[in-house]
Short mmCIF file of C-alpha atoms and ligand atoms in Angstrom, two decimals:
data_model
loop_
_atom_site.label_atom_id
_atom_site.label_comp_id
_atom_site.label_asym_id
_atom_site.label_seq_id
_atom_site.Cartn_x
_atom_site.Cartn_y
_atom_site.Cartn_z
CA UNK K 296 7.90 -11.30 -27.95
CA UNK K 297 11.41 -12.63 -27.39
CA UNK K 298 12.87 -15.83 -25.94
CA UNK K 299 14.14 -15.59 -22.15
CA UNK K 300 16.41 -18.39 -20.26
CA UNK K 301 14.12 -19.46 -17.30
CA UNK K 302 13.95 -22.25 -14.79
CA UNK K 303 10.79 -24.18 -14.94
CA UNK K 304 8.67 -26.94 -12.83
CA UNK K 305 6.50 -28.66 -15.27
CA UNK K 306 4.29 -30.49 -12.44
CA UNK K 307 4.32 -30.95 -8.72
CA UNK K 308 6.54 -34.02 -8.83
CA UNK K 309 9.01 -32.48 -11.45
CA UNK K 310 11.91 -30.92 -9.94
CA UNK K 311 12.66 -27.25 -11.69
CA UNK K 312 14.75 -27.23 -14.78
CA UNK K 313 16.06 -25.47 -17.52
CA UNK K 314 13.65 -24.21 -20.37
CA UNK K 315 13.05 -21.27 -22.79
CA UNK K 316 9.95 -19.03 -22.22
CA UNK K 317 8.65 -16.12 -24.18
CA UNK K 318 8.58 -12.39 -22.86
CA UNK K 319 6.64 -9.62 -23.92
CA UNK K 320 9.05 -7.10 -26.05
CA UNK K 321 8.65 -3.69 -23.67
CA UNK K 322 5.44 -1.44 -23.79
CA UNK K 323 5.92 2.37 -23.38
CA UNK K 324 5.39 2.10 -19.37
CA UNK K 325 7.68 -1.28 -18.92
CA UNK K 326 11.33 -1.68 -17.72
CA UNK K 327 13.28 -4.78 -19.40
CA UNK K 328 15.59 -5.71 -16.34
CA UNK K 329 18.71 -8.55 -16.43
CA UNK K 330 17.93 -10.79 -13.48
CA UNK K 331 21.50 -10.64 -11.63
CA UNK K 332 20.21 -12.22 -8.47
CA UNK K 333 16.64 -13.96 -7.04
CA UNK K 334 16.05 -15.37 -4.14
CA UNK K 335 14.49 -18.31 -3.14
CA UNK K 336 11.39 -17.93 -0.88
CA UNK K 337 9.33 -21.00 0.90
CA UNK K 338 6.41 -20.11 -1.06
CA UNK K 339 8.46 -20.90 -4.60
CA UNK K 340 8.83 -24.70 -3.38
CA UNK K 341 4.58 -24.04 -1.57
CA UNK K 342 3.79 -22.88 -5.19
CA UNK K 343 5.91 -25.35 -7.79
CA UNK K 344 4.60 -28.37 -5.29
CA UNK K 345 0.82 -26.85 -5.57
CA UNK K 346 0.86 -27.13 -2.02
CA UNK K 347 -2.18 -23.94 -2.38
CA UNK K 348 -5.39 -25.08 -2.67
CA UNK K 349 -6.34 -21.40 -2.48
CA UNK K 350 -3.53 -20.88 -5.61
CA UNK K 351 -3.74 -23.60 -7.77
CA UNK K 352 -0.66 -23.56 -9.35
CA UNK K 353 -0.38 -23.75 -13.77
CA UNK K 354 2.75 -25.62 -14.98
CA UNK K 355 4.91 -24.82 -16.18
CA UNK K 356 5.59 -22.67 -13.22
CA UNK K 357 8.84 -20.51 -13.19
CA UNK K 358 9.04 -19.33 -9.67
CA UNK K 359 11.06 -16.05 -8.37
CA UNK K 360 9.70 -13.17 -6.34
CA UNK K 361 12.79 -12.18 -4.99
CA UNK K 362 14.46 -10.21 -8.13
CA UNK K 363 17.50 -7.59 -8.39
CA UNK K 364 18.66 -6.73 -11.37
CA UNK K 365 19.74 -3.96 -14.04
CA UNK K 366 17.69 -2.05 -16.60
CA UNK K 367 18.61 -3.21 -20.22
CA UNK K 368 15.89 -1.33 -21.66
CA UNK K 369 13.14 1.42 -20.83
CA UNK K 370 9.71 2.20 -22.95
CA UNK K 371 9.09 5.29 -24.57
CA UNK K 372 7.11 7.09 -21.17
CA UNK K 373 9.46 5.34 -18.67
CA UNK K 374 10.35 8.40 -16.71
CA UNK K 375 12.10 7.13 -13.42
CA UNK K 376 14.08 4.10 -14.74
CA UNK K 377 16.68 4.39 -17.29
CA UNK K 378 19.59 1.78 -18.71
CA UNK K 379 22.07 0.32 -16.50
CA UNK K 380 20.70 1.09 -13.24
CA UNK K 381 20.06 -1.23 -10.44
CA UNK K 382 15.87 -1.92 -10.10
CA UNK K 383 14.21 -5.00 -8.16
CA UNK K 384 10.88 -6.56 -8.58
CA UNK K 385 8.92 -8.15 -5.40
CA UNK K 386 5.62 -10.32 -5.45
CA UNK K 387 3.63 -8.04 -7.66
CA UNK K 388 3.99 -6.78 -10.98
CA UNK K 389 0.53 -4.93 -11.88
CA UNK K 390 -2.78 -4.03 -9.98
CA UNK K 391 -5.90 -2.35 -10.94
CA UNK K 392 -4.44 1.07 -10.32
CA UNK K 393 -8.03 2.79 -9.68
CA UNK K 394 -9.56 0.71 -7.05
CA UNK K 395 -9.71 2.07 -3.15
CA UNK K 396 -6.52 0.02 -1.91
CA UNK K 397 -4.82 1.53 -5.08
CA UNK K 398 -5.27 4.80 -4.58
CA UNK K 399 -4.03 4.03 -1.17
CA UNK K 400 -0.90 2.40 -2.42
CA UNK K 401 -2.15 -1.29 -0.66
CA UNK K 402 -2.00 -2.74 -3.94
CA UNK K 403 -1.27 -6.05 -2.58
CA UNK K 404 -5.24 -6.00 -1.27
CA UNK K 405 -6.03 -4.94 -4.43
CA UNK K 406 -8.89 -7.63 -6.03
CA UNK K 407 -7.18 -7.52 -10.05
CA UNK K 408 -3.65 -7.55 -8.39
CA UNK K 409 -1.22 -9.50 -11.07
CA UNK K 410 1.54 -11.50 -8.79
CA UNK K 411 5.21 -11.89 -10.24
CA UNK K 412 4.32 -15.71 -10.98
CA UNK K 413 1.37 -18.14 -11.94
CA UNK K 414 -0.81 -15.12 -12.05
CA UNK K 415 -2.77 -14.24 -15.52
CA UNK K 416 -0.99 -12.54 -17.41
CA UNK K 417 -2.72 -8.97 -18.84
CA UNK K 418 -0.35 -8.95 -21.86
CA UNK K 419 0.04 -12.34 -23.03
CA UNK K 420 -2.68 -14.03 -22.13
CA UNK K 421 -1.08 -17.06 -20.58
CA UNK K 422 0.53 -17.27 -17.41
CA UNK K 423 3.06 -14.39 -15.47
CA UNK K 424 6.71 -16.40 -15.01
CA UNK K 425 8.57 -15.32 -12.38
CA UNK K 426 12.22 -14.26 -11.97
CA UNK K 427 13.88 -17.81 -12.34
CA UNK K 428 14.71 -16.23 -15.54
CA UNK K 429 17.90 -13.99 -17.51
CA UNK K 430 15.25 -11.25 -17.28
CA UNK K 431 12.01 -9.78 -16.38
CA UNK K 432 9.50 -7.29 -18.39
CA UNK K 433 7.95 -5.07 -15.59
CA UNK K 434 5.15 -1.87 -15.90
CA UNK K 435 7.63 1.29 -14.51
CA UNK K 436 4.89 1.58 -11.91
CA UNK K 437 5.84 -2.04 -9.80
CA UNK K 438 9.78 -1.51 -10.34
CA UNK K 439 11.57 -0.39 -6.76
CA UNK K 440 14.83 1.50 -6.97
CA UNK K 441 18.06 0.09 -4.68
CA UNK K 442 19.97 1.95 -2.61
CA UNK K 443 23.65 1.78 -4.04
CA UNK K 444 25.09 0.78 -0.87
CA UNK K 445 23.15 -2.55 -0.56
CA UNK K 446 24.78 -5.86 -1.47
CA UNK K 447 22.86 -6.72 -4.61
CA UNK K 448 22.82 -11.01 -3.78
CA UNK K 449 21.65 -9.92 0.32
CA UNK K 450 19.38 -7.42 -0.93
CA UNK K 451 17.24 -9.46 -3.77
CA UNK K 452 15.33 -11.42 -0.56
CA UNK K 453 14.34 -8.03 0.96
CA UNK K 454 11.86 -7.72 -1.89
CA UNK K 455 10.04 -10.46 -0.42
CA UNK K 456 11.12 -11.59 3.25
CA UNK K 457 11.82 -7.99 3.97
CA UNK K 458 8.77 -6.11 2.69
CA UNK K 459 6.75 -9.08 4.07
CA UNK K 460 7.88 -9.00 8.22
CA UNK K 461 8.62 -5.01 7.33
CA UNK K 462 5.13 -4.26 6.81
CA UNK K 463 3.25 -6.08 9.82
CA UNK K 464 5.93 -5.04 12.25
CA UNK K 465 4.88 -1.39 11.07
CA UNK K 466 1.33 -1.76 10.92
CA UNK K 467 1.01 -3.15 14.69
CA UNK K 468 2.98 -0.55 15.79
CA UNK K 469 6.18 -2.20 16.74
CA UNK K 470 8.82 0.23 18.70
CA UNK K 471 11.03 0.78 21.75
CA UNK K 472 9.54 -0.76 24.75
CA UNK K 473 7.31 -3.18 22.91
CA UNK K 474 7.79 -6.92 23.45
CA UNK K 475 7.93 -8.73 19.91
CA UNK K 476 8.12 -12.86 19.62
CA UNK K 477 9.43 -13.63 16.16
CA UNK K 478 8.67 -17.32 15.22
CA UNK K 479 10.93 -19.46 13.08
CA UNK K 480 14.37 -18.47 12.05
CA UNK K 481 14.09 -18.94 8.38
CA UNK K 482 14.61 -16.59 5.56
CA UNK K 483 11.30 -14.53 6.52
CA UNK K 484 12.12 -14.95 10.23
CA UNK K 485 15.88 -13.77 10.25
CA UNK K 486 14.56 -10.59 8.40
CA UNK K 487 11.89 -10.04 11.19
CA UNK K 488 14.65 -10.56 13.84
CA UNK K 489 16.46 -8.04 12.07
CA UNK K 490 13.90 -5.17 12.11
CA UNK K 491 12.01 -6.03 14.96
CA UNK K 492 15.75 -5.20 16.80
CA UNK K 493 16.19 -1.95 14.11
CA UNK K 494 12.25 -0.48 15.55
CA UNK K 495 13.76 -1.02 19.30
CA UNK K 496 11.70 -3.87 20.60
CA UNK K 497 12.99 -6.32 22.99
CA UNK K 498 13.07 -9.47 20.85
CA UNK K 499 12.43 -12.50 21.21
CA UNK K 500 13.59 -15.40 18.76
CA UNK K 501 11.60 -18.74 19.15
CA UNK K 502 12.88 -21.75 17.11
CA UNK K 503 12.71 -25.43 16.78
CA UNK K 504 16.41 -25.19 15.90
CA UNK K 505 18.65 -25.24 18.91
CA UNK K 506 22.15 -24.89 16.92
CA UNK K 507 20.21 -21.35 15.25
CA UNK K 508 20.37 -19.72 19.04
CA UNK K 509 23.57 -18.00 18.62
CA UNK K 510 23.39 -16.84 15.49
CA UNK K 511 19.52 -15.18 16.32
CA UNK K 512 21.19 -12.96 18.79
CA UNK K 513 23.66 -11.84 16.39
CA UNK K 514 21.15 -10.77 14.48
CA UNK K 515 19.58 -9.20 17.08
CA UNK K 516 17.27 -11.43 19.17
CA UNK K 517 17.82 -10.42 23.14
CA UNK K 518 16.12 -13.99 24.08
CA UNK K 519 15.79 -16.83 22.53
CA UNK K 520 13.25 -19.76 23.54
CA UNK K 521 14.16 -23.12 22.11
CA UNK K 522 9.87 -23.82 21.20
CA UNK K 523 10.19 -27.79 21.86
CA UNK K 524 10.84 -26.80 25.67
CA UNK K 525 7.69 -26.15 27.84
CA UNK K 526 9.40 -24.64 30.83
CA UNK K 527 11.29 -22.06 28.54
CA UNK K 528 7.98 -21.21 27.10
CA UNK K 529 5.97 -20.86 29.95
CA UNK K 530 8.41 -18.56 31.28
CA UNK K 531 7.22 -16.35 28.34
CA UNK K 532 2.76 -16.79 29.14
CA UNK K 533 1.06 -14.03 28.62
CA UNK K 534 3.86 -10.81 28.15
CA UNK K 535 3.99 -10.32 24.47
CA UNK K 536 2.38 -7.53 22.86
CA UNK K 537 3.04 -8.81 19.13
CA UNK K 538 4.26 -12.49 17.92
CA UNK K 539 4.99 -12.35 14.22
CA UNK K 540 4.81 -15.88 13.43
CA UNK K 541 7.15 -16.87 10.20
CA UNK K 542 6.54 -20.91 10.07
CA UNK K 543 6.48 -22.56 7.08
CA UNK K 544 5.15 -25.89 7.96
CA UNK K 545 2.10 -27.11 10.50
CA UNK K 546 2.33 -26.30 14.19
CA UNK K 547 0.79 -25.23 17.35
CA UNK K 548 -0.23 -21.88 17.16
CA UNK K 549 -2.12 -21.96 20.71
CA UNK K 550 1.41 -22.36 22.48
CA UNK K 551 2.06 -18.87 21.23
CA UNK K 552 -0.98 -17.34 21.33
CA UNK K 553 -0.95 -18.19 25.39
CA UNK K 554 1.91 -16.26 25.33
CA UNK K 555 0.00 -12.83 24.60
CA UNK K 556 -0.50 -10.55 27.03
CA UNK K 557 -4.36 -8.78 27.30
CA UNK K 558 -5.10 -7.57 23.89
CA UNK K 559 -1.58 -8.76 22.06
CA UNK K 560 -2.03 -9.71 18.51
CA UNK K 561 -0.22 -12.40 16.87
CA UNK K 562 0.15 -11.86 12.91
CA UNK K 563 0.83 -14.98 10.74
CA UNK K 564 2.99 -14.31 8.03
CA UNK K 565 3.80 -17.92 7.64
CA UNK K 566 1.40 -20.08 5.05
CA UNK K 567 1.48 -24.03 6.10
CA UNK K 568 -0.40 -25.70 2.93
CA UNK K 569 -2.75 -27.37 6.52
CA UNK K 570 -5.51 -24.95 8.46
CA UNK K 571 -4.25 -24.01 11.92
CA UNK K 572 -6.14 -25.40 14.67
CA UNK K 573 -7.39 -22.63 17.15
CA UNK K 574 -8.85 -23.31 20.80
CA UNK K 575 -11.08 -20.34 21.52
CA UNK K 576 -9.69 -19.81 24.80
CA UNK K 577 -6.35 -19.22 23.73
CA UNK K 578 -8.05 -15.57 22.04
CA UNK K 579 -11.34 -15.14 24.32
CA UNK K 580 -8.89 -15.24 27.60
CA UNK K 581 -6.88 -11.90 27.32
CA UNK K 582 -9.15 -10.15 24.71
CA UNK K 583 -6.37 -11.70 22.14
CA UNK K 584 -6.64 -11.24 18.27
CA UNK K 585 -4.90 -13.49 15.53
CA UNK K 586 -3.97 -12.38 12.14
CA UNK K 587 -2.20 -12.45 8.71
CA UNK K 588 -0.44 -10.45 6.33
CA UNK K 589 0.59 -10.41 2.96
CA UNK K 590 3.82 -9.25 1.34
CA UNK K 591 3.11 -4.80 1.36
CA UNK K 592 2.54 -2.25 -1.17
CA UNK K 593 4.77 -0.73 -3.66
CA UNK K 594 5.04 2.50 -1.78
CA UNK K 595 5.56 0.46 1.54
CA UNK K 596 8.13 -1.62 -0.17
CA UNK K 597 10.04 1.52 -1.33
CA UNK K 598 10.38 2.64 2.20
CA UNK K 599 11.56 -0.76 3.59
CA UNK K 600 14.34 -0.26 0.31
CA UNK K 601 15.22 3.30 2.00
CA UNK K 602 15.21 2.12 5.59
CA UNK K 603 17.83 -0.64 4.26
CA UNK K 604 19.71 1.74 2.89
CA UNK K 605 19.91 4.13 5.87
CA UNK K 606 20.47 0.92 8.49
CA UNK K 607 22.87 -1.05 6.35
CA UNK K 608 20.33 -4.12 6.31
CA UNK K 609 20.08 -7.31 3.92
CA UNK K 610 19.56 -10.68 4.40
CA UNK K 611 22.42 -12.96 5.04
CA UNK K 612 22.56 -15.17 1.93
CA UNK K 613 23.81 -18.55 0.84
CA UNK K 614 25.03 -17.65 -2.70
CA UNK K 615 24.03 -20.38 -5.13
CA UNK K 616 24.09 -21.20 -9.36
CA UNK K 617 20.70 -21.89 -10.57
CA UNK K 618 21.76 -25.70 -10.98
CA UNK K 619 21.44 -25.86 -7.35
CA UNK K 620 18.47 -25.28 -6.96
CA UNK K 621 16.47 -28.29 -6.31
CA UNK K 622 18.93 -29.51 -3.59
CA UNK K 623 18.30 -26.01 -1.93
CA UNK K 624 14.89 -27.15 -1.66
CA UNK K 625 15.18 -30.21 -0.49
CA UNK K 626 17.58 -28.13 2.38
CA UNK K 627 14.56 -25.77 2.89
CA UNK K 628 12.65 -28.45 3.91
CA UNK K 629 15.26 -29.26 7.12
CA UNK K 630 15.47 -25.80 8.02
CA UNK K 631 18.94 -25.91 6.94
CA UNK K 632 19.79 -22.39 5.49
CA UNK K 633 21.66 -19.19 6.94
CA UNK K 634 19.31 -17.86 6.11
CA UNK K 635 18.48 -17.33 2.58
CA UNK K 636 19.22 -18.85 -0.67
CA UNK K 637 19.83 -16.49 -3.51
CA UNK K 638 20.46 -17.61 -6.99
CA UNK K 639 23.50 -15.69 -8.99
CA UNK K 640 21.79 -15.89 -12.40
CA UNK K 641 24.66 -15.63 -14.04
CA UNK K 642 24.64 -19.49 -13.58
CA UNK K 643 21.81 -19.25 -16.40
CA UNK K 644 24.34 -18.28 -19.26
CA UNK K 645 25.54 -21.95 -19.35
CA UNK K 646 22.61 -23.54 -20.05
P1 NAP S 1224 11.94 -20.89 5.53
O1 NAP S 1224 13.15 -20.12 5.19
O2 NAP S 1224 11.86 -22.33 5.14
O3 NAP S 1224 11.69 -20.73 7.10
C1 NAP S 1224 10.67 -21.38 7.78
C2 NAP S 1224 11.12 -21.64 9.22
O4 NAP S 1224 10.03 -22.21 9.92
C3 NAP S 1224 12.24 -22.63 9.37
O5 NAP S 1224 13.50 -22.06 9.23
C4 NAP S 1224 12.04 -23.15 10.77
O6 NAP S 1224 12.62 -22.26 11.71
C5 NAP S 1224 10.53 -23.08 10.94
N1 NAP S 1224 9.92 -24.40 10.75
C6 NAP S 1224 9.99 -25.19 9.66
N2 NAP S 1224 9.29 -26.33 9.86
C7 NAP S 1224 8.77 -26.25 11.09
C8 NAP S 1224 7.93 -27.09 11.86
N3 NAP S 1224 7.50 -28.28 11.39
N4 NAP S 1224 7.56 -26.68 13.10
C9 NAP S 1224 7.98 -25.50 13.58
N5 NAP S 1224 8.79 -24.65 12.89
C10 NAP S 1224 9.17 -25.02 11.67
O7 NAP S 1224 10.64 -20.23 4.85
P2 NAP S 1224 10.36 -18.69 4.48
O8 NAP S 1224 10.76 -18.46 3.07
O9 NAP S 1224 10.85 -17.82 5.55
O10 NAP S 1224 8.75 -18.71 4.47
C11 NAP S 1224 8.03 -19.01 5.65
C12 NAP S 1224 6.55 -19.13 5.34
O11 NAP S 1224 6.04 -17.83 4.97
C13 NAP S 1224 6.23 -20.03 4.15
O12 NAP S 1224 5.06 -20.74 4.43
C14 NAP S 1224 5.99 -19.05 3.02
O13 NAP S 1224 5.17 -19.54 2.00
C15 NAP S 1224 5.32 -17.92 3.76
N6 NAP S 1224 5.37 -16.61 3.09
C16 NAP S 1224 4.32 -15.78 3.27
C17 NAP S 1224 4.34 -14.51 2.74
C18 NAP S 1224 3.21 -13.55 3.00
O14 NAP S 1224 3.01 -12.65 2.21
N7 NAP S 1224 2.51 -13.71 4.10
C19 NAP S 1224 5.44 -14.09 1.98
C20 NAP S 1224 6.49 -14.95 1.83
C21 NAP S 1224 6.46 -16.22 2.39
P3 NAP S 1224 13.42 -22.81 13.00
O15 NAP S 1224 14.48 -23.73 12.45
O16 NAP S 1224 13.97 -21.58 13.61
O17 NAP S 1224 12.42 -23.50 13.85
ZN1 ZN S 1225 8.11 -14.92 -0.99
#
């Protein structure tokens, strides 16, 4: 084991802070990786706040699922990783590897699935800590390559916000012609603007936000519907053949799901710590289905890497050092960030 710089919540009421944490020392199959940059995702402040009843969260809690860094070191069988290049770490950093949605490369269904942070940890026993940290100790097998021509601080959030509106937008067969409601412009939200408008759907931005409606269509929205505003909505009732809703906090999912057409589906991607309240008519008129996804396989997440490449995409960032973090929070909370937060670890060397 060896001592790592990490950022910490020790309980729900706590903000984060600076502490030391132990790492495992790399195995044959891992990849020792410098955390350059890490974004900060909703679920980070869901998860330190144990806002989950479904994921009780175990303090101290070092967030970070968002990670892009560089290879310091590489274990005796690493084969596709070697030192100094750039590698990036999502949500998940071991599964099963034999079950059915292994073998299929779904490992983020799989039922032994290890996530990035406040997951058991396989190798030390304890708890997995996340990449609030100087570095991370991941098996070869969960460590994506970046394309070079990616900005490394924009392209640390597509490991979560982009693999997780990537692979819904996929799966319901998103393309030219199809008409695609993306809820909420946050960090998840802006990235499913962004690909929704890549695929060739006519897009459509809905937000609580009315000084966000310029910047949506520069990121590609060709409407957008300010949600607080009936009229505008009902404009919208029943044309949509996919919503991907991206909302981090309670709300009415009924308004959107009336805005379906016959058999649309409406995917939540979004996890408010509150159950959604839905009126069976909203579904049983229009033969309508509701959903959720979670975050995408490795192989999946790859391919959203190499479609960034080829399309130029990242996020747009708000550069921060790690000793901003909490008051990025607290700004996460009042929607206010364009449009996500990613910490230069660098920052970390001074503490
Ligand atoms: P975020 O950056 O905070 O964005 C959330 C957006 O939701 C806000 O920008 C805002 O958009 C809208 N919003 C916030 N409060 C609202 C309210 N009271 N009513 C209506 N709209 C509201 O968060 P994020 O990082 O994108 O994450 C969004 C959610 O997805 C979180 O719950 C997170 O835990 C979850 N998540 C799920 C997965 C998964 O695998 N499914 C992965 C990552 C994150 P406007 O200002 O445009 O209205
Ligand atoms: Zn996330």
């Amino acid at each position: 084991m060896y001592n790592a710089k990490a950022y910490s919540a020790t309980s729900e009421t706590s903000p984060v802070s600076s502490t030391i944490i132990a790492r495992r020392d790399p195995t044959p199959n891992d990849v020792q990786i410098e955390v350059l940059f890490c974004g900060i995702c909703h679920s980070d402040l869901h998860q330190i706040r144990n806002e989950w009843s479904a994921m009780p969260t175990v303090y101290p809690c070092v967030p970070g699922h968002e990670i892009l860094g560089r290879v310091t070191k590489t274990g005796s069988a690493v084969t596709r990783f070697k030192t100094g290049d750039l590698a990036a770490v999502g949500c998940l950093v071991d599964s099963c590897g034999v079950c059915g949605e292994c073998k299929l490369s779904l490992e983020q269904f799989c039922q032994n699935a290890t996530l990035t942070y406040n997951s058991p940890d396989k190798h030390t026993g304890g708890v997995t800590y996340g990449g609030y940290s100087d570095s991370i100790v991941v098996d070869q097998r969960f460590v994506l390559k970046v394309p070079s021509n990616l900005d490394p601080a924009g392209a640390a959030p597509l490991l979560c916000a982009g693999i997780t509106t990537y692979s819904p937008l996929h799966h319901w067969g998103v393309t030219t012609g199809k008409k695609v409601g993306i809820v909420g412009l946050g960090g998840l939200g802006h990235m499913g603007v962004k690909f929704a408008h890549a695929l060739g759907a006519h897009v459509v931005l809905f937000t609580t936000s009315p000084g966000k409606k310029e910047d949506a269509h520069r990121l590609g929205a060709d409407e957008v519907v300010v949600s607080r505003n009936a009229n505008e909505m009902a404009k919208h009732a029943g044309s949509f053949d996919f919503i991907l809703d991206a909302v981090s906090a309670d709300h009415d999912i009924n308004a959107y799901l009336n805005l379906l057409r016959r058999d649309g589906n409406l995917t939540l991607i979004g996890a408010p710590s509150k159950p959604l309240g839905v009126a069976a008519f909203s579904l049983v008129f229009g033969r309508r289905s509701l959903s959720g996804s979670p975050i995408g396989g490795i192989a999946e997440t790859q391919e959203m890497l190499d479609f960034c490449g080829q399309h130029n995409i990242t996020a747009d960032v708000e550069v921060i050092p790690i000793q901003k973090v909490n008051e990025a929070y607290d700004r996460l909370l009042k929607s206010d960030v364009k449009y996500r937060f990613s910490i230069d670890m660098a920052s970390l060397k001074s503490e």
